CSV table of C-alpha atoms and ligand atoms in Angstrom, one decimal:
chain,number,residue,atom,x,y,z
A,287,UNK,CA,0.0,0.0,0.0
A,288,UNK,CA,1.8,3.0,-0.8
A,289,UNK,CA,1.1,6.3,0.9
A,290,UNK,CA,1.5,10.0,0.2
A,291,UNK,CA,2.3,13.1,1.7
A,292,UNK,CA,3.0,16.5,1.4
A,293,UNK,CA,5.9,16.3,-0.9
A,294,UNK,CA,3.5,14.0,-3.2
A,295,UNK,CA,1.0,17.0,-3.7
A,296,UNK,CA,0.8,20.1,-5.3
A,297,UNK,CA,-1.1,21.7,-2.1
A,298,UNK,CA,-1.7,24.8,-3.7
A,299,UNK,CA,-4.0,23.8,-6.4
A,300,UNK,CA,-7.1,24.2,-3.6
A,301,UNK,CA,-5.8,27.6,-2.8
A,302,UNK,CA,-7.0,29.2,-6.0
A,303,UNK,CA,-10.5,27.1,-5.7
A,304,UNK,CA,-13.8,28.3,-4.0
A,305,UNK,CA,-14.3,25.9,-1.6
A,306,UNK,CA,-18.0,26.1,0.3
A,307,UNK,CA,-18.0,23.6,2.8
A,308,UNK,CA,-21.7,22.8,3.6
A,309,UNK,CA,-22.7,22.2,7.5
A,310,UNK,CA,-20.5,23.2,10.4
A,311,UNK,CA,-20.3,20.4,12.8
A,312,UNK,CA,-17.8,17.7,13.8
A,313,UNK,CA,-16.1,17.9,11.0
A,314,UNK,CA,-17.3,21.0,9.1
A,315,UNK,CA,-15.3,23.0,11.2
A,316,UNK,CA,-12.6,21.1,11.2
A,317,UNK,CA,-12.2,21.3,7.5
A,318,UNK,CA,-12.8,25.0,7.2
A,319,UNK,CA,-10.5,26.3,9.8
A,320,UNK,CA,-7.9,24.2,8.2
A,321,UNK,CA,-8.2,25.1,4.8
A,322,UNK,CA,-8.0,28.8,6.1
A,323,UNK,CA,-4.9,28.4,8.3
A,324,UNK,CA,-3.5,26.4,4.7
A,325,UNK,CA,-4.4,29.5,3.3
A,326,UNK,CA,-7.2,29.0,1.3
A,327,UNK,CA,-8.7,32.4,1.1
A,328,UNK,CA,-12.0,31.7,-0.5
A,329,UNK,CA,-13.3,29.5,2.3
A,330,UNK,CA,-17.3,29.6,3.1
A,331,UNK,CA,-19.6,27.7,5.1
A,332,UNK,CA,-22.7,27.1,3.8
A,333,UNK,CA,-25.7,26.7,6.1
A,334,UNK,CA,-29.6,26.5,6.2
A,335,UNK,CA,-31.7,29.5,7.3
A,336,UNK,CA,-31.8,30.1,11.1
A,337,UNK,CA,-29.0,27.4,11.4
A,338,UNK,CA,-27.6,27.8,15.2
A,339,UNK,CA,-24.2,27.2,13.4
A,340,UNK,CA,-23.9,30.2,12.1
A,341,UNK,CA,-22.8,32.5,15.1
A,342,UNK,CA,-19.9,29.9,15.7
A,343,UNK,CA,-18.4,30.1,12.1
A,344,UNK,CA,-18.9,33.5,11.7
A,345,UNK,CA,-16.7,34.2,15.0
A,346,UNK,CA,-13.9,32.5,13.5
A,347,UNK,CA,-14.0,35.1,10.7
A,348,UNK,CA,-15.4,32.9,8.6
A,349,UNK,CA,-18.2,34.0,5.6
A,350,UNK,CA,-21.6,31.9,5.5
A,351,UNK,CA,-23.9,32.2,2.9
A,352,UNK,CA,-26.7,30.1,1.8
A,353,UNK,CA,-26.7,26.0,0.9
A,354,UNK,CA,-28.2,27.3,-3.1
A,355,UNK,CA,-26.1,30.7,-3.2
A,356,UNK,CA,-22.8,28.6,-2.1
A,357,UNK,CA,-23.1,25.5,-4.3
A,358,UNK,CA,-22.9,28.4,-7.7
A,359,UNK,CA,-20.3,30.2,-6.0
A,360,UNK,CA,-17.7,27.7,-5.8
A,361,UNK,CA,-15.7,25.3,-7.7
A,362,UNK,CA,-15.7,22.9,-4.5
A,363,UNK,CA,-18.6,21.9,-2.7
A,364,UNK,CA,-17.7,19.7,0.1
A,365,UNK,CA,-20.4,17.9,1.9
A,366,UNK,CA,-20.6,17.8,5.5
A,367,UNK,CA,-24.1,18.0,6.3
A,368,UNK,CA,-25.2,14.6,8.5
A,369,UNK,CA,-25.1,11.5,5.9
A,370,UNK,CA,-28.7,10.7,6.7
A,371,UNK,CA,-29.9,14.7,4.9
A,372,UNK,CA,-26.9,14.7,2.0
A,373,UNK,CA,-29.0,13.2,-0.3
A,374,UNK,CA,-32.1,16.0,-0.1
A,375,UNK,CA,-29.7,18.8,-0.2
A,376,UNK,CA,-28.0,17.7,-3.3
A,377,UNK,CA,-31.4,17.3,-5.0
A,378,UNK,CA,-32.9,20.6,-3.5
A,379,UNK,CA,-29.8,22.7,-3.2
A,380,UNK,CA,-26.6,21.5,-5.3
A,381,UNK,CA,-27.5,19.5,-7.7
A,382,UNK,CA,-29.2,22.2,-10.2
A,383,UNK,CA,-26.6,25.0,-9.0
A,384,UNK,CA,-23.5,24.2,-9.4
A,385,UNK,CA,-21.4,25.5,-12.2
A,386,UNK,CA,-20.0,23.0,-15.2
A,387,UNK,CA,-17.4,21.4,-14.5
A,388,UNK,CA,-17.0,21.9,-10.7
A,389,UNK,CA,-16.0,19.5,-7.8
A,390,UNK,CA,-18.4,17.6,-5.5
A,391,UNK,CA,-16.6,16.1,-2.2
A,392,UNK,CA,-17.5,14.2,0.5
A,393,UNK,CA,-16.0,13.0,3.6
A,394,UNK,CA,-17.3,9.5,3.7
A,395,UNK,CA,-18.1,7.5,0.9
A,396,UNK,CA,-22.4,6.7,2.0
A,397,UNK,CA,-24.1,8.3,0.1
A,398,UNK,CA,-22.4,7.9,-3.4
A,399,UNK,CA,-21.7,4.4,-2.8
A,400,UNK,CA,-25.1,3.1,-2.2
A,401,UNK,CA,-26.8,5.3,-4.7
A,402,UNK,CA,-28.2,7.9,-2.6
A,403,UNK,CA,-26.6,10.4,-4.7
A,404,UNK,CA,-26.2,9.8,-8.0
A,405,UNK,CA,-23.8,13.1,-9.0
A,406,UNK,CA,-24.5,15.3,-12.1
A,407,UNK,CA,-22.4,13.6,-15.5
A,408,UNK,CA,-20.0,16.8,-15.8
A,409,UNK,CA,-18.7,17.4,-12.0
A,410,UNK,CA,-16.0,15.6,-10.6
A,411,UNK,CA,-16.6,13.5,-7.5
A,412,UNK,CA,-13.8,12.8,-5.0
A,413,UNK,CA,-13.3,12.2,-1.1
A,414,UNK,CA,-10.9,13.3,1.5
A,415,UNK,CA,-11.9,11.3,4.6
A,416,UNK,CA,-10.2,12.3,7.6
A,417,UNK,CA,-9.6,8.9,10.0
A,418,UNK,CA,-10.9,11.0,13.2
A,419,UNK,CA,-13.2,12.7,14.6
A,420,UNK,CA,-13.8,16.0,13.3
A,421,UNK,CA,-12.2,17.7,16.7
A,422,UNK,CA,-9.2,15.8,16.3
A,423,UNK,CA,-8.7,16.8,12.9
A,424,UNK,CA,-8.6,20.4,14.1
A,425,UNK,CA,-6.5,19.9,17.4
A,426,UNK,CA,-4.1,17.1,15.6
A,427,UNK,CA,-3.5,20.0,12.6
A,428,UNK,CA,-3.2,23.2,15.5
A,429,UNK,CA,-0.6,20.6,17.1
A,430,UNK,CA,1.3,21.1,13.6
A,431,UNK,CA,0.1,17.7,13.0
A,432,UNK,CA,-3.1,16.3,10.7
A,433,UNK,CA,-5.0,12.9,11.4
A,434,UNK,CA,-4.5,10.6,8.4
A,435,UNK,CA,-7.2,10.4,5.1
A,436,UNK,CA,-8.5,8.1,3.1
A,437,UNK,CA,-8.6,9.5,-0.4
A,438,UNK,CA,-10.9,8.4,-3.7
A,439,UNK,CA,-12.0,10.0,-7.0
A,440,UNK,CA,-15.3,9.1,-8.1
A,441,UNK,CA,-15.6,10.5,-11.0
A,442,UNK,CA,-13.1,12.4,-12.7
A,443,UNK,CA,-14.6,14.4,-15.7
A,444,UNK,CA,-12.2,16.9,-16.0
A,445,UNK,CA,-9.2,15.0,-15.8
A,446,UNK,CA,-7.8,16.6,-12.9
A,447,UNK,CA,-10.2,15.7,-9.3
A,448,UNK,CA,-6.9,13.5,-8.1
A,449,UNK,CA,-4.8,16.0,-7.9
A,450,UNK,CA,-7.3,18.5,-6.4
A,451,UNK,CA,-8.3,15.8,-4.1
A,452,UNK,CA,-4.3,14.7,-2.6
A,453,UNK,CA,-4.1,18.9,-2.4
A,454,UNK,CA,-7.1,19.1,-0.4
A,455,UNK,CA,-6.6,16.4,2.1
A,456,UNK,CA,-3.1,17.7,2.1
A,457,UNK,CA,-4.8,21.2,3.5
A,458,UNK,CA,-6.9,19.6,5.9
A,459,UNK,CA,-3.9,18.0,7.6
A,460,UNK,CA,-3.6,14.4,6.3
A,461,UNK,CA,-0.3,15.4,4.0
A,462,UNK,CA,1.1,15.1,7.5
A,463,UNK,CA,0.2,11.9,8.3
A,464,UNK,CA,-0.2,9.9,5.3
A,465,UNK,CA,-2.9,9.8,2.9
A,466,UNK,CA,-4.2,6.5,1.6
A,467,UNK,CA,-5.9,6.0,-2.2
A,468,UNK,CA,-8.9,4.1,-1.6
A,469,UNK,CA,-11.8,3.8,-3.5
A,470,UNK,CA,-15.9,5.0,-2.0
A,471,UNK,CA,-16.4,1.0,-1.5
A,472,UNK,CA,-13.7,0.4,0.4
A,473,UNK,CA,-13.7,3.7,2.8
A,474,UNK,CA,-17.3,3.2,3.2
A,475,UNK,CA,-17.4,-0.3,4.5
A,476,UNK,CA,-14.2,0.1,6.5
A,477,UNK,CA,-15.3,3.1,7.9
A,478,UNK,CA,-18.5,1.3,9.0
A,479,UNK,CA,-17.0,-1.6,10.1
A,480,UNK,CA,-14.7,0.2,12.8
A,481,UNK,CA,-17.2,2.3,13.9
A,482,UNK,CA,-19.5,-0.1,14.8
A,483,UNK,CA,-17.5,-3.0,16.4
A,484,UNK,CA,-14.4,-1.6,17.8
A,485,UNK,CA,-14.1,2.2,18.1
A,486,UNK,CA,-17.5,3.6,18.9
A,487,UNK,CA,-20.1,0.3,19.2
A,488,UNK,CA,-17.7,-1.9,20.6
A,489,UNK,CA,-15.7,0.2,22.6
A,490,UNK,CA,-18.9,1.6,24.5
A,491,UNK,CA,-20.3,-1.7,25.6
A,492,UNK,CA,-17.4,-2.7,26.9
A,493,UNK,CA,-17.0,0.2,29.3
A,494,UNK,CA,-20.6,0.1,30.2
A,495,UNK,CA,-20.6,-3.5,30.8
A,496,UNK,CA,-17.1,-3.3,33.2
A,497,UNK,CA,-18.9,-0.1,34.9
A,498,UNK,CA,-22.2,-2.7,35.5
A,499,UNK,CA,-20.1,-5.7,36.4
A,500,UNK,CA,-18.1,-3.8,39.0
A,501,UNK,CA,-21.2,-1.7,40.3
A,502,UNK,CA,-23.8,-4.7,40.5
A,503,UNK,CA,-20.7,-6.4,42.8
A,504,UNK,CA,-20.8,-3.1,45.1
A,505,UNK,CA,-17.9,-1.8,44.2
A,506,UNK,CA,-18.7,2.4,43.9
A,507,UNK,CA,-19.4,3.9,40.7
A,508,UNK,CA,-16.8,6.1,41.7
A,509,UNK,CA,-14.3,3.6,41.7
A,510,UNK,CA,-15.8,1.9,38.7
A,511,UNK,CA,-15.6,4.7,36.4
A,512,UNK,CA,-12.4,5.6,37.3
A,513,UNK,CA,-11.4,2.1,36.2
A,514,UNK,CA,-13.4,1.1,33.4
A,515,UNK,CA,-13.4,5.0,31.5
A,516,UNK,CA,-11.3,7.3,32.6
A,517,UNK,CA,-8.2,4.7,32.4
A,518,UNK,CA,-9.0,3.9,28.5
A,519,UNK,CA,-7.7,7.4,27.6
A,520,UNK,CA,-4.8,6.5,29.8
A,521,UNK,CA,-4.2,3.2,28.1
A,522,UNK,CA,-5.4,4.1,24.6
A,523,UNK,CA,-2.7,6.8,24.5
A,524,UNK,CA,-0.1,4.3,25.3
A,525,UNK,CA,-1.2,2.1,22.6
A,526,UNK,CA,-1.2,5.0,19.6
A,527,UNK,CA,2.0,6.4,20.9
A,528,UNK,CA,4.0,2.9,20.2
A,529,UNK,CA,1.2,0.2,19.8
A,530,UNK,CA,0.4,-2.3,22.1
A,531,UNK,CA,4.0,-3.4,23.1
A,532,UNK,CA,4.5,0.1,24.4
A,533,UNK,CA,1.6,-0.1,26.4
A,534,UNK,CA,2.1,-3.5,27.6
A,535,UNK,CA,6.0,-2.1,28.8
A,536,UNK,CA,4.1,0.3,30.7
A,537,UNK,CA,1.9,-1.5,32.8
A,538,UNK,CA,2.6,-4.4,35.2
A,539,UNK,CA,3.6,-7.7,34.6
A,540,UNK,CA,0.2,-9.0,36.3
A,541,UNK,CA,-2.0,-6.5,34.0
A,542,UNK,CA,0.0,-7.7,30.8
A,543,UNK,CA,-0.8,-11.6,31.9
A,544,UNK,CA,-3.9,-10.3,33.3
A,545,UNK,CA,-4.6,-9.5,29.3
A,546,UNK,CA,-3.0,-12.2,27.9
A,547,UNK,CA,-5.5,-14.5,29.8
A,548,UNK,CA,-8.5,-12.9,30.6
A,549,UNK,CA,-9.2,-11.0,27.5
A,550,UNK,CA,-9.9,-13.7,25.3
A,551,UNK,CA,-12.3,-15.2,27.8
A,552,UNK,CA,-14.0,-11.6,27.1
A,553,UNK,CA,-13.4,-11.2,23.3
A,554,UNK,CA,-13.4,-14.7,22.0
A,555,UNK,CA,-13.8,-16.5,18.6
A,556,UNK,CA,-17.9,-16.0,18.8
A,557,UNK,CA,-17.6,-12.2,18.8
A,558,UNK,CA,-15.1,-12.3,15.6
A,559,UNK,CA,-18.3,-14.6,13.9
A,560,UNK,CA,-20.7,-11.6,15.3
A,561,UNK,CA,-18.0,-8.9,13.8
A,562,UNK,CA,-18.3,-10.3,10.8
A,563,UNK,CA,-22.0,-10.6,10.0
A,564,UNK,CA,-22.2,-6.7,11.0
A,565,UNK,CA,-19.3,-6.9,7.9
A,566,UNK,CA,-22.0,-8.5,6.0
A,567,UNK,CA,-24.8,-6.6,6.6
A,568,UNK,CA,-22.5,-3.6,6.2
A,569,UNK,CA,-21.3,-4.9,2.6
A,570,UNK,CA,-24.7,-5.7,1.4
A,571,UNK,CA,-26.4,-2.2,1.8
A,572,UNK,CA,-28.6,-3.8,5.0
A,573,UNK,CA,-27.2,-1.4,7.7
A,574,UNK,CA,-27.4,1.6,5.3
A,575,UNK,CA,-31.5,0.7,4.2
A,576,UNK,CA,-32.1,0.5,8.2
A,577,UNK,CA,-30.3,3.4,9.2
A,578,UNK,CA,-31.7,5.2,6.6
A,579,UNK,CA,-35.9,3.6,7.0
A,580,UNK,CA,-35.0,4.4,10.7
A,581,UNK,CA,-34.3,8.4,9.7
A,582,UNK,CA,-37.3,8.3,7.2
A,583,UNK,CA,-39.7,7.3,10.8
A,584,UNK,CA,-38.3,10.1,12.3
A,585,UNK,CA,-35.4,8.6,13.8
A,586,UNK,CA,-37.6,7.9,17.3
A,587,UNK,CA,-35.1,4.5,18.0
A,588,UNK,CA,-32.3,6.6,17.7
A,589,UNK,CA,-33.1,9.6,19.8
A,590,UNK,CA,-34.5,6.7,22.3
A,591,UNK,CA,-31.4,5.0,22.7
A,592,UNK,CA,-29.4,8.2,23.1
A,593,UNK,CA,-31.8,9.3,25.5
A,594,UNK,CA,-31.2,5.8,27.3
A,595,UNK,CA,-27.3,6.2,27.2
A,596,UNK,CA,-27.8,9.6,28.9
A,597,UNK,CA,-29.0,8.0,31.9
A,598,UNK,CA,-26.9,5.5,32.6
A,599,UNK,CA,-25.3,5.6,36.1
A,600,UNK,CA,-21.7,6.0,34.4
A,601,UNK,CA,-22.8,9.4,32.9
A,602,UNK,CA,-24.3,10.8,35.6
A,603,UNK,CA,-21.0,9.7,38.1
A,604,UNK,CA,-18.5,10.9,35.3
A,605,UNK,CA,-20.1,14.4,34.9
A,606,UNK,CA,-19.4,14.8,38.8
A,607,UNK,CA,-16.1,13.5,38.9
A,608,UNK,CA,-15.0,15.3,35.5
A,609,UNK,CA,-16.6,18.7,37.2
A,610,UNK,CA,-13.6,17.9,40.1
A,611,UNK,CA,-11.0,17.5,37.4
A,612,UNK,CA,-11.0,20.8,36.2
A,613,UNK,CA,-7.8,20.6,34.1
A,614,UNK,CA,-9.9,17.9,31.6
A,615,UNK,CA,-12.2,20.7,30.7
A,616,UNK,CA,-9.6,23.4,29.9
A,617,UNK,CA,-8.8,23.7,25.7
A,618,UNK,CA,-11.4,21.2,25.4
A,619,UNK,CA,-12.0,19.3,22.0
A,620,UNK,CA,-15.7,19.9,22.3
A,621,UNK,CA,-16.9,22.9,22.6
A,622,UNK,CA,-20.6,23.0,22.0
A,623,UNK,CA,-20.6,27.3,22.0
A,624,UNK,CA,-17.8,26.7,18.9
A,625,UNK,CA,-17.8,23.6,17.3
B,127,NAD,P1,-22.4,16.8,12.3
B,127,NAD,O1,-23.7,16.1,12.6
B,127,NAD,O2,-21.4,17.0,13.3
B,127,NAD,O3,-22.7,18.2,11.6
B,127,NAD,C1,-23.5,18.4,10.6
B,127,NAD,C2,-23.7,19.9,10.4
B,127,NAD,O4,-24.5,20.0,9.2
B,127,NAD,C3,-24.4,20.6,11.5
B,127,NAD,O5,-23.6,21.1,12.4
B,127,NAD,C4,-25.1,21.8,10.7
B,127,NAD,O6,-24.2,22.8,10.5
B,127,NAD,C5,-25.3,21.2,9.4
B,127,NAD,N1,-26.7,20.7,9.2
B,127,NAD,C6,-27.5,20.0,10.0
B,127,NAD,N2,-28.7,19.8,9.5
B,127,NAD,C7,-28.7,20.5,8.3
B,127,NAD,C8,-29.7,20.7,7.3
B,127,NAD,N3,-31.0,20.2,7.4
B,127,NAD,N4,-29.4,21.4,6.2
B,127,NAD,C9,-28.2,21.9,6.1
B,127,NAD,N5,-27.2,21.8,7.0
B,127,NAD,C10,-27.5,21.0,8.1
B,127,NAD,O7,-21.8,16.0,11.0
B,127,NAD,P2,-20.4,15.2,11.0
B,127,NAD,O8,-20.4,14.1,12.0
B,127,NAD,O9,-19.3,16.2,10.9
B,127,NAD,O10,-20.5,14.5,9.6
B,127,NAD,C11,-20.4,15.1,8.3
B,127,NAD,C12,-19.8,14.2,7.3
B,127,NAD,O11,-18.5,13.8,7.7
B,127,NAD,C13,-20.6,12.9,7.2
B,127,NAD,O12,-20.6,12.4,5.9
B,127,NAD,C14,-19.8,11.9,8.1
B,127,NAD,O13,-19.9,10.5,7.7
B,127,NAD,C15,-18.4,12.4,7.7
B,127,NAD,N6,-17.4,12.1,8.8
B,127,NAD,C16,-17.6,12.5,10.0
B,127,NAD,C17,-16.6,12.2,11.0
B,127,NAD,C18,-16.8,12.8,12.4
B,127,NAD,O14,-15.8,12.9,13.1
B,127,NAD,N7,-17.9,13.2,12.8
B,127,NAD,C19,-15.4,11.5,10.6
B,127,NAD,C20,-15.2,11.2,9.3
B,127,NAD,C21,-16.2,11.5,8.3
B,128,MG,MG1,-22.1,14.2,14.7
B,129,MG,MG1,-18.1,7.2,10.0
């Protein structure tokens, strides 16, 4: 797999584009603050009426206009609006307006993969798909660093969307890091995949389920968050500073046999053969059609089961003990007033 940086781009083809990016959330922001700081000058944000996003970009110094005025100003649209709404603001707001030959981008590979979108013949399609959350590509690239992206060309009428593409990522911050060729396919089932079983589904139901286990035995919540979420920063940092050697160096001797035993008892063989019918059902459009039936019925299971997450004991016991760390909240990644 080969991969490419800075020195493989020419990063100041997207400084002569327009470049709207549409929505300013997780990674909105991210994107259009570091375009601006790579100095792209024509940078806008483009937002609905009334959208409680505007105040925040706008105090960054950065222009908003309109999702129809934007998509005919500029020679890059790039889509960050919530996967579940891209497809009804192409067909209401892009897909008639913008100009011949112009670029359409995304950051993850949904919507043109399974056929939500099906782009206009003449623009040229392409992705720059940061491998982090949309803070951490803004803190990683204020660091002096960028989070690595997956990069693919769709559709490349004009001859040129790769090379626009590796300069874009390469202003967003993944020149720094490495950027990887993919294809929408690929990015999209990968991106999926990890989200689901290991980074966000995975990851969560583990924590919750060590918080419960420790809890239900009497041990206080306290205690039990302290050890089963607080310490996975702790540990996780470890592990992407030198991979899991380094972290294994830094804890005990009884904690590394400790994992070498008891972790497979917890993660065996059967959850692999579980990972990989979510692969399946990934692969074969099944997730996508529920997740997107489930936004069509107003998403009521969704905002449900984020309502139900809210209560759990381990929220309510972290927000008190975070409240007594107060160095955690200082420069904070999320800032709901800004980003
Ligand atoms: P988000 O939910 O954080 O933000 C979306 C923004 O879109 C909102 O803040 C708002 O400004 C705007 N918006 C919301 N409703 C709108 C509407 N009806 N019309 C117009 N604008 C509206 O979204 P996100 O998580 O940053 O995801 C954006 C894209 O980036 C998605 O394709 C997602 O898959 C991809 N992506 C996200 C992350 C991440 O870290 N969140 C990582 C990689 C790729
Ligand atoms: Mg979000
Ligand atoms: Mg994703």
């Amino acid at each position: 797999m080969k991969m490419f940086y800075e020195k493989d781009a020419n990063v100041n083809l997207i400084k002569d584009k327009k470049v709207a990016i549409f929505g300013y959330g997780s990674q909105g922001h991210a994107h259009a603050l570091n375009l601006k700081d790579s100095g792209v000058e024509n940078v806008v944000v483009a937002l609905r009426d009334g959208s409680a996003s505007k105040k925040k970009a706008e105090s960054e110094g950065l222009k908003v206009m309109s999702l129809s005025d934007a998509a005919e100003w500029a020679d890059v649209v790039m889509v960050l609006t919530p996967d579940e709404l891209q497809a009804s603001i192409y067909k209401n707001h892009i897909e008639q307006r913008m100009r011949q030959g112009t670029s359409l981008a995304f950051a993850h590979g949904l919507n043109i993969h399974f056929n939500l979108i099906n782009s206009r013949k003449d623009l040229d399609v392409f992705m720059v798909a940061p491998k982090g959350p949309g803070h951490l590509v803004r803190s990683e690239y204020q660091k002096g660093g960028g989070v690595p992206c997956l990069m693919a060309v769709h559709k490349d009428s004009s001859g040129k969307a790769r090379d626009l593409a590796m300069s874009y990522a390469c202003a967003v911050g993944g020149g720094r890091s490495g950027i990887i060729e993919t294809t929408f396919k690929d990015e999209c089932e990968t991106d999926l995949f990890g989200e689901q079983t290991v980074l966000c589904g995975g990851l969560v139901e583990l924590i919750k389920n060590g918080f419960e286990t420790l809890t239900e035995a009497g041990y206080p919540p306290e205690m039990a968050y302290f050890e089963t979420l607080h310490e996975v920063k702790l540990i996780v940092d470890l592990i992407y500073e030198g991979g899991i050697a380094n972290m294994n160096y830094s804890i005990s001797n009884t904690a590394e046999y400790g994992e070498y035993v008891s972790g497979k008892k917890i993660v065996d063989p059967k959850t692999k053969e579980r990972m990989k019918e979510v692969l399946k059902d990934i692969q074969s459009g099944k997730f996508t059609k529920q997740w997107m039936d489930e936004c069509k019925g107003g998403q009521k299971n969704f905002l449900r089961m984020r309502e139900e997450l809210a209560k759990h004991p381990i929220e309510k016991v972290g927000k008190k003990l975070r409240d007594l760390m107060p160095w955690i909240g200082k420069n904070k990644l999320v800032d709901k007033a800004k980003n």
